[in-house]
XYZ file of C-alpha atoms in Angstrom:
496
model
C 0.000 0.000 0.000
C 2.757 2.122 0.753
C 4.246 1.631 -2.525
C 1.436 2.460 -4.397
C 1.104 5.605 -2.344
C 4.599 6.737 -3.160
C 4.355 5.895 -7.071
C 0.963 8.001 -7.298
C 2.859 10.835 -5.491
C 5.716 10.413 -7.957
C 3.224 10.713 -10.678
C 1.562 13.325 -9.649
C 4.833 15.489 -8.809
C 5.490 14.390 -12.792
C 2.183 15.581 -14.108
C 2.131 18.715 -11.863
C 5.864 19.870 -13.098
C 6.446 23.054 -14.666
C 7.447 22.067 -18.067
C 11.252 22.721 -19.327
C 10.460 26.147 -21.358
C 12.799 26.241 -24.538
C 15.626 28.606 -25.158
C 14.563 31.393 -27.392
C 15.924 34.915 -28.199
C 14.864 36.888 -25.106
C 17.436 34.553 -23.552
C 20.759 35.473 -25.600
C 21.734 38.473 -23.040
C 21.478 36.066 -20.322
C 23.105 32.845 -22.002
C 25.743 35.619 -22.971
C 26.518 36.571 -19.310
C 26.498 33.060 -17.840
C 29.398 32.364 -20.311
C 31.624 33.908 -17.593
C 29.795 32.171 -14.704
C 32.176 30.875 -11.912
C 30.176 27.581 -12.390
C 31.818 25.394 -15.505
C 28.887 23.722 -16.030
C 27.030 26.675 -16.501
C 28.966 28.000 -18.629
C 28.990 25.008 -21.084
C 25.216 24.801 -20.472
C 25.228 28.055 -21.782
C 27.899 27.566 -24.731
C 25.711 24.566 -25.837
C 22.659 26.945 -25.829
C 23.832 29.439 -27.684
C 25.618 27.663 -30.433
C 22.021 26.051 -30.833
C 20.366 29.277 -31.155
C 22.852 30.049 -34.428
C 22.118 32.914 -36.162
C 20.027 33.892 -34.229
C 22.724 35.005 -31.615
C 25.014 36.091 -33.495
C 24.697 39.704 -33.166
C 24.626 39.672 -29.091
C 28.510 37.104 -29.379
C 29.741 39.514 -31.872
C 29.413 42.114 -29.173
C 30.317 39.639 -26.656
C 33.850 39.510 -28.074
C 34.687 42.612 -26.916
C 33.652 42.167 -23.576
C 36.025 42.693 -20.492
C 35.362 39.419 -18.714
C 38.475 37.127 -20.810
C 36.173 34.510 -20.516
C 33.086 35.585 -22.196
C 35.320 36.738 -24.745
C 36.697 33.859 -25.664
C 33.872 32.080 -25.632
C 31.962 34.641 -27.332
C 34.695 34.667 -30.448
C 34.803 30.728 -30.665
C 30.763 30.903 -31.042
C 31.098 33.612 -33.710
C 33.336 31.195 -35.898
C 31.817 28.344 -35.466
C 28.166 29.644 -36.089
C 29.644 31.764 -39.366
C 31.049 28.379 -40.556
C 28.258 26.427 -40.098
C 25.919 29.081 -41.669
C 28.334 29.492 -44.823
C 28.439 25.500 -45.036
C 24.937 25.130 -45.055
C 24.445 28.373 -47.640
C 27.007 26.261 -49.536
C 25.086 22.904 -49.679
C 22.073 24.540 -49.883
C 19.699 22.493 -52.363
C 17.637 23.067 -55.492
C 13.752 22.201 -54.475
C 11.838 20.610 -57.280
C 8.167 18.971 -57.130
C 7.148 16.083 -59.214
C 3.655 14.954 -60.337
C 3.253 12.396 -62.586
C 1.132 9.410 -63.181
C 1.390 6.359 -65.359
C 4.200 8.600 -67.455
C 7.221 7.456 -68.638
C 10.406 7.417 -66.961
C 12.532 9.753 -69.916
C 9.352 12.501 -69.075
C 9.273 12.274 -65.542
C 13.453 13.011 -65.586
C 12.788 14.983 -68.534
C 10.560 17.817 -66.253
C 13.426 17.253 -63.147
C 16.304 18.118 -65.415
C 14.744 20.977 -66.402
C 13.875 22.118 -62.601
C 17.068 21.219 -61.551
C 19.398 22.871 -64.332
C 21.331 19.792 -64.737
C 20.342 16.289 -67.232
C 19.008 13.245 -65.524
C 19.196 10.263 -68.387
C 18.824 6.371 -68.058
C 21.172 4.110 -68.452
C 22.851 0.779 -68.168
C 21.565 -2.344 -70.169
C 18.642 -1.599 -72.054
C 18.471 1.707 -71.040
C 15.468 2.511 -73.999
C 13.061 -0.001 -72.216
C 13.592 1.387 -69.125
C 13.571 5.023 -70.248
C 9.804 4.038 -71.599
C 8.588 2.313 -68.155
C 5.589 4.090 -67.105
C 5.655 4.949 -63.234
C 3.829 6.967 -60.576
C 5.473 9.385 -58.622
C 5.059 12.709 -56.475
C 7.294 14.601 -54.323
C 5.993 17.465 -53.258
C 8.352 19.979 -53.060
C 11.710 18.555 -51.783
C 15.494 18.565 -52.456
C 16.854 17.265 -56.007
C 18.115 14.106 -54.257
C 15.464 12.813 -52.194
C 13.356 13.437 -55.635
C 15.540 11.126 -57.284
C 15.096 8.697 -54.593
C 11.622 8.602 -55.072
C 11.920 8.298 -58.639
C 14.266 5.314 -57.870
C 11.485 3.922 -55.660
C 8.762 4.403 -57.951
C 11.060 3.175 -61.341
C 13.183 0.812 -59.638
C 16.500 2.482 -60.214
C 19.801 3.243 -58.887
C 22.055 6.257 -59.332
C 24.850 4.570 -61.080
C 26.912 7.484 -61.394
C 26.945 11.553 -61.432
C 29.536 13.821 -62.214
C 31.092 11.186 -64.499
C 31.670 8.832 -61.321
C 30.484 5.842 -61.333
C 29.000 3.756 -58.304
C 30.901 -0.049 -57.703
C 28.995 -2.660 -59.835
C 27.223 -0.200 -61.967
C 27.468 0.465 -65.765
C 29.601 3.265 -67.188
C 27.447 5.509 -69.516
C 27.105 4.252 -72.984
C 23.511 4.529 -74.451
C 22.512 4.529 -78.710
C 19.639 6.962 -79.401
C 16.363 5.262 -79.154
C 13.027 6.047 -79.406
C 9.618 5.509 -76.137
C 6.742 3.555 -77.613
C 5.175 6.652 -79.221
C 7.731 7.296 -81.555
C 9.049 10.487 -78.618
C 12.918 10.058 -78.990
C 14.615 8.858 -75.864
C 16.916 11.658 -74.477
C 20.558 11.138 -73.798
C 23.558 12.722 -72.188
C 24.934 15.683 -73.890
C 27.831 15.726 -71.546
C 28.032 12.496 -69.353
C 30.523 14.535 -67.085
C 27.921 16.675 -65.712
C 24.759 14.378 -66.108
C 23.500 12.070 -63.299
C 22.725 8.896 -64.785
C 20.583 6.755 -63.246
C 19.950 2.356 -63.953
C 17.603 -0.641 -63.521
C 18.170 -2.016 -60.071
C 16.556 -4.883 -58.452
C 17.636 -5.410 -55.617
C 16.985 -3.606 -52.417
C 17.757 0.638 -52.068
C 21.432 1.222 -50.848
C 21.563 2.700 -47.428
C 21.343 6.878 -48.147
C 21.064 9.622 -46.111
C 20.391 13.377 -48.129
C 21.643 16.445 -46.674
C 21.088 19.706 -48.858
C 22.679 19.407 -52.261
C 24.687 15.997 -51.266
C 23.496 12.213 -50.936
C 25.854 10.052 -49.124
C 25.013 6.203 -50.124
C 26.839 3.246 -48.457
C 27.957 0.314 -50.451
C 29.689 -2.958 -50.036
C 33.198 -3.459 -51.168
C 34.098 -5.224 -54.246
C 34.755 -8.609 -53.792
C 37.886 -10.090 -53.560
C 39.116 -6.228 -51.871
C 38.184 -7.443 -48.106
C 40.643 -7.318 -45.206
C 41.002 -9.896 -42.671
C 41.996 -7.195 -40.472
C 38.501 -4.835 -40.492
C 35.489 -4.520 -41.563
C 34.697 -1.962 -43.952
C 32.512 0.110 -46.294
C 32.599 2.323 -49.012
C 30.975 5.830 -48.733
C 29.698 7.190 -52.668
C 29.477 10.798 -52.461
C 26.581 12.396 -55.132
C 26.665 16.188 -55.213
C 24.121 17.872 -56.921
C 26.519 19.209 -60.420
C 25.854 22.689 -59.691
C 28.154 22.135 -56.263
C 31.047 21.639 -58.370
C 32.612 18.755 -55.651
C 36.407 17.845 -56.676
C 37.179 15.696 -54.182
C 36.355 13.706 -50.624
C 39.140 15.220 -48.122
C 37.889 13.242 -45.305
C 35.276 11.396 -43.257
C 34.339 10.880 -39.686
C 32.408 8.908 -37.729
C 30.680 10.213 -34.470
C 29.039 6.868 -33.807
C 28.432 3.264 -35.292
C 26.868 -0.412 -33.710
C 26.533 -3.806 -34.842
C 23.010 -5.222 -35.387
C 22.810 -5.773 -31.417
C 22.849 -1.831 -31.288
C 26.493 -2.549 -29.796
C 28.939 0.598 -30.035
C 31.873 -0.260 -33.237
C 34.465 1.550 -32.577
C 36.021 2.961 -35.787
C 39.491 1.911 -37.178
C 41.787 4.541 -38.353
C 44.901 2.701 -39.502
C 46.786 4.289 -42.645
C 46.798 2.142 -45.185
C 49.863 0.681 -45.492
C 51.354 0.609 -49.514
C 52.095 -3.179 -50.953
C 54.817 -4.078 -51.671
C 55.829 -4.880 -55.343
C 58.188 -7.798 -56.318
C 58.642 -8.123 -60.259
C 60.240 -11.104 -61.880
C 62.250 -11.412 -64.664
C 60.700 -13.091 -67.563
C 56.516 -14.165 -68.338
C 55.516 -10.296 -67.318
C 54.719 -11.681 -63.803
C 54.321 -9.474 -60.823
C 54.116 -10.688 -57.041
C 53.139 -8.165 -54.655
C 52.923 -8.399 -51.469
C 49.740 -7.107 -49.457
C 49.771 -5.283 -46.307
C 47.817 -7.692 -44.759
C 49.946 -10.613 -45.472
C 48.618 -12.077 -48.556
C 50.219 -12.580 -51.573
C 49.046 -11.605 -55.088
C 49.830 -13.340 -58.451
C 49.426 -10.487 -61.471
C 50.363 -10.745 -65.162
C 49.953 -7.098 -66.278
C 50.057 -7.926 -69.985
C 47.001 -9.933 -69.748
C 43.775 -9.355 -71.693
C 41.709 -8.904 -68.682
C 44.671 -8.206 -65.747
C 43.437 -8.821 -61.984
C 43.293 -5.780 -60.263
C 46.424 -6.053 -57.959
C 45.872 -6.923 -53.995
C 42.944 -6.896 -52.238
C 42.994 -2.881 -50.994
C 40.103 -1.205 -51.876
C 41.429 2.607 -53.293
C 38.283 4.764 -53.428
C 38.348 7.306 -56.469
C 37.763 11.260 -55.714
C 34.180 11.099 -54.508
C 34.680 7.481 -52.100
C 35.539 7.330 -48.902
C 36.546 4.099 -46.726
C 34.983 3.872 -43.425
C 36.180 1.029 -41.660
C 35.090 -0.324 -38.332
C 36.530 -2.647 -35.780
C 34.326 -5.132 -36.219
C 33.625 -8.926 -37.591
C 29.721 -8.338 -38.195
C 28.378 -8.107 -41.616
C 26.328 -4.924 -40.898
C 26.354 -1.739 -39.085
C 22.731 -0.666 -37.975
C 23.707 2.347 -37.374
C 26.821 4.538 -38.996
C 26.681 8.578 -38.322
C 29.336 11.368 -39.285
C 30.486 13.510 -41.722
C 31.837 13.350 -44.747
C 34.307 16.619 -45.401
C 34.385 17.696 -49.458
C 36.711 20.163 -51.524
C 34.415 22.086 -53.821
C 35.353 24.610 -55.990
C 33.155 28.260 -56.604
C 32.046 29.805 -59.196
C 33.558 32.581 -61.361
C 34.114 35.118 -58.826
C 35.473 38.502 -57.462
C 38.236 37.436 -55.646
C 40.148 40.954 -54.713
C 39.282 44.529 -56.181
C 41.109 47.746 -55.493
C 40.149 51.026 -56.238
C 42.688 53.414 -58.310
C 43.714 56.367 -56.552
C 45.324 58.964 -59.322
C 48.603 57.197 -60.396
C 49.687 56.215 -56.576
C 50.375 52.183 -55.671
C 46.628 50.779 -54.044
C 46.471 47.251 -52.695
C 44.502 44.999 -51.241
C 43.768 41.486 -49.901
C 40.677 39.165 -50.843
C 39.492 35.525 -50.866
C 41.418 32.615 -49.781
C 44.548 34.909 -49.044
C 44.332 36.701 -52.912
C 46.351 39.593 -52.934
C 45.842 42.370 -55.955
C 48.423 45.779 -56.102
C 47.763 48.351 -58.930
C 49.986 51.172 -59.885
C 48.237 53.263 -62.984
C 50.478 55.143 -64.918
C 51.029 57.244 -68.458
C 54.178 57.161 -70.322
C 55.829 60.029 -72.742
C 53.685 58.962 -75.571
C 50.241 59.109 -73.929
C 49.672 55.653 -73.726
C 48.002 54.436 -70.324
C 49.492 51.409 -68.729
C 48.049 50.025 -64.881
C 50.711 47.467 -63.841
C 49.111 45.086 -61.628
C 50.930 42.553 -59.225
C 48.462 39.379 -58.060
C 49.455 36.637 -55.582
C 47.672 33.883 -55.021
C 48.229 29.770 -54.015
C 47.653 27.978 -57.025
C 46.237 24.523 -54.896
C 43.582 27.075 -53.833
C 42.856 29.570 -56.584
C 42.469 29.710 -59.905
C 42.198 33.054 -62.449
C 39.114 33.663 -64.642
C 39.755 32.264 -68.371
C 38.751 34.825 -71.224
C 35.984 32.885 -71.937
C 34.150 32.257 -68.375
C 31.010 34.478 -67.796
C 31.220 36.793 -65.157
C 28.313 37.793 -62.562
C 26.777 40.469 -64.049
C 28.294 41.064 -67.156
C 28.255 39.563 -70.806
C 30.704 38.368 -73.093
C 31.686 40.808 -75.633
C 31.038 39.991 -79.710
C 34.171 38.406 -79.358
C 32.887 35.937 -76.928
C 35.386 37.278 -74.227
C 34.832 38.891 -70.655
C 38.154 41.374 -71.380
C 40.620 39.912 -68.855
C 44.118 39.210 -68.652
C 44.749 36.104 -66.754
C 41.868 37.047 -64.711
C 41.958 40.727 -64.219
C 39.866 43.253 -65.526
C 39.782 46.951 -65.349
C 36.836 49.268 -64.940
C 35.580 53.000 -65.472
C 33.719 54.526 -62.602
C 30.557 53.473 -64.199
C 31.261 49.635 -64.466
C 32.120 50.218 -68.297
C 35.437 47.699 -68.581
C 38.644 48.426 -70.741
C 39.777 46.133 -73.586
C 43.195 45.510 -72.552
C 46.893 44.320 -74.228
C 49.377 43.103 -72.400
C 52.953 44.353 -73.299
C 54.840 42.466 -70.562
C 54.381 39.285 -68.442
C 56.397 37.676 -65.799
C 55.476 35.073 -63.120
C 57.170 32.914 -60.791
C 56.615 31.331 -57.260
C 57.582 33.152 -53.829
C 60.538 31.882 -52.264
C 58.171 29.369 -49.857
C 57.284 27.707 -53.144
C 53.561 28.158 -52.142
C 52.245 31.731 -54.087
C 52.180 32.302 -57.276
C 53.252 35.790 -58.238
C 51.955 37.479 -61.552
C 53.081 40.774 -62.611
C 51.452 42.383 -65.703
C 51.360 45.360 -67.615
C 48.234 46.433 -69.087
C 47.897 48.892 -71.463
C 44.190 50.386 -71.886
C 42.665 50.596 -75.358
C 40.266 53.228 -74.997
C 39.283 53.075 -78.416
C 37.214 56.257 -79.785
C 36.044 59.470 -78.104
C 36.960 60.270 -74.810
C 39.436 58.891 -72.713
C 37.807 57.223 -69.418
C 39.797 56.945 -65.942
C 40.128 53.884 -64.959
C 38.574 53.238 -61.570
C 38.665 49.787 -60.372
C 41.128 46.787 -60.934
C 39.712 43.027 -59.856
C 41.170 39.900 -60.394
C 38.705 37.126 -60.902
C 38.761 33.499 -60.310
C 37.752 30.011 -58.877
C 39.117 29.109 -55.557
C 38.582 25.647 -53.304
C 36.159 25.794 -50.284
C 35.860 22.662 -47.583
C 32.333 21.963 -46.796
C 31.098 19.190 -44.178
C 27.797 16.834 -45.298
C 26.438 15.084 -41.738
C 25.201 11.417 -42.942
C 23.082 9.419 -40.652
C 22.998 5.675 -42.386
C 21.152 2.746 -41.160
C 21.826 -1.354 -42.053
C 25.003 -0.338 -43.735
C 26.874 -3.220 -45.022
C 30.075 -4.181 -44.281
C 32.785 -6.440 -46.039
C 35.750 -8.124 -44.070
C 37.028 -8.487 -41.098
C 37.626 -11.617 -38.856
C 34.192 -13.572 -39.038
């Protein structure tokens, strides 16, 4: 009796307690000044807090930083960066939002109205890619990312993404499709430019473990046969970026947290791989190489169809190798991140503005530096030599041809630059240029590129304009982090 007294007061303290009221902007000022409590656990309560409020608290840290108390200031600055990161990641990955309808309509029209939506070609392929192009299926998103659309056109078609970007998933079909024709005589459409098309392939078997965040899909795959390691377990990570993102490589991945099919915590393996070793023997085009894992492989290179030496998977530019500590054949669960190198779009990546004929510099994106001296000689001519620096792993300049925000290639199908610098009137109107001298050469750490050019302006007729701006214009590389949250991901290897 006395227990059942006690568990309906326990219930009843339960049902009459205040509930937990959630953190919301009226709270920032006083998140902000427990960040210098005396209490450490208030003031990573209130750290946590904050950097789940975001933007929204942004302005209160950034006033924060400059706040007497050392501690809220640090705090306050380490916020600010890592809420600006995360904002400029997510602006990066942000995705296109399309909405398909479409009933009892074949597969080439359904991707036919997503390409056009999503600015890039979706085609069919792999074996008898016209049949499956004219399957008639049943789908409707809603409006909803480009990749969970295609995932629900995969559902609906029975399809897999077999490759995007010209990469191709393991076990799927490069692209290589004849011009056909759907059963009412509509020809079937194909890739104009397989390296910036996502193809996509009859699949029966069951959907690949995927997990969509903004413009990215992360899917999970098995390893190739034969590539195993007694050591771990492993699997192989496909990166799809939506085209537009242009995504040159996987830089890294990490998991947060992965367990077996008992919901038992795998702890991850990070081992380098090591290299094999290569023996070759004299005569019959024979190679022996020794694996890192003990083994020995048997190759003759000069074979029709060679065996693909040792039993190391190497993942191409868009794969990455998780591998887990483990002998079971499946993870339930597998969470991280998956950390990309993409590269931006054409543009300004340091401007100065000219100053009579004095020396103006200045400093831009990813460490660009731009100096411009403008100057007249003794026959009129006007000349602005202009000095860029720049690392060449991380930039790139503008090419003649490349379109530039907000402005239009000239009759001559060129955007007036020099090696990705263009120079401007105080209305926007730009110069034609010719370049009388050139030199370049790396700093003495071997890391910048230096440029150094003299450009003469060709005014042309009427008037001569001042000049009033120099940019330099370009591509450079940007890291971005895609969170993945997989479930019944399947592994290969390991000790069974």
């Amino acid at each position: 009796m006395r227990s059942a007294l006690l568990l309906c007061v326990a219930l009843g303290a339960v049902a009459g307690a205040a509930p937990v009221q959630p953190v919301g902007p009226r709270d920032i000022p006083r998140l902000i000044d427990a960040l210098g409590s005396e209490d450490f656990a208030e003031r990573e309560a209130a750290t946590k807090r904050l950097d789940e409020l975001g933007a929204l608290a942004l302005a209160g840290l950034r006033a924060a930083t400059r706040s007497e108390n050392p501690e809220v200031a640090d705090r306050a600055k380490d916020l600010v960066k890592r809420i600006e990161r995360r904002a400029a990641n997510d602006r990066l990955l942000a995705p296109t939002t399309v909405e398909l309808d479409a009933t009892d309509a074949p597969l080439d029209t359904v991707l036919a109205a997503l390409s056009k939506q999503a600015g890039c070609e979706v085609v069919v392929g792999g074996p008898r890619a016209n049949d499956t192009a004219g399957a008639k299926v049943t789908v409707a998103t809603g409006k909803v990312p480009f990749w969970v659309a295609v995932q629900k056109v995969c559902a609906a078609g029975r399809l897999r993404v077999a490759s995007a970007g010209g990469f191709v998933a393991p076990g799927a079909m490069p692209y290589n499709v004849r011009p056909g024709k759907l059963p009412d005589g509509t020809p079937v459409r194909t890739a104009r430019n397989p390296n910036n098309t996502v193809v996509l392939e009859a699949h029966d078997g069951k959907p690949f473990p995927a997990s969509v965040h903004g413009a990215v899909m992360v899917e999970a795959f098995e390893l190739p046969k034969g590539t195993e390691s007694r050591a771990v377990a492993a699997t192989v990570l496909q990166v799809w970026p939506e085209p537009k993102l242009l995504w040159q490589s996987n830089a890294d991945v990490k998991v947060a947290h992965a367990a077996d099919a008992e919901k038992r915590k795998v702890i991850p393996d990070f081992t380098p791989a090591a290299v094999p070793q290569v023996q070759r023997l004299r005569g019959g085009g024979v190679v022996v190489v020794r694996n890192p894992d003990g083994s020995v492989t048997v190759v003759n290179p000069n074979a029709q169809n060679p065996l693909e030496v040792g039993p190391n998977f190497t993942p191409n530019a868009r794969q990455s190798l998780v591998k887990l500590k483990t002998n079971a054949s499946s993870a339930s669960e597998l969470t991280g991140s998956v950390y990309g190198l993409t590269r931006s779009g054409v543009e300004a990546l340091a401007a100065v503005a000219l100053d009579g004929d004095k020396t103006v510099t200045g400093r831009g994106v990813s460490g660009v530096a731009l100096t411009a001296t403008p100057r007249t000689d003794a026959k009129g001519k006007r000349f602005v030599d202009v000095s860029t620096a720049y690392e060449p792993l991380r930039v790139q300049p503008a090419r003649v041809s490349d379109e530039l925000p907000g402005a239009k290639l000239n009759a001559a199908g060129s955007n007036s630059s020099v090696l990705g610098v263009r120079v401007t009137d105080a209305d926007g109107n730009v110069f034609d240029l010719a370049l009388p001298s050139q030199q370049s050469g790396f700093d003495p750490s071997g890391r910048q590129i230096i440029a150094r050019l003299t450009l003469e302006l060709l005014d042309g007729k009427g008037a001569p304009r001042a000049p009033a701006t120099v940019t330099f214009w370009g591509t450079y590389t940007r890291s971005v982090e895609v969170p993945f949250v997989l479930k019944d991901v399947p592994l290969a290897g390991g000790s069974k």
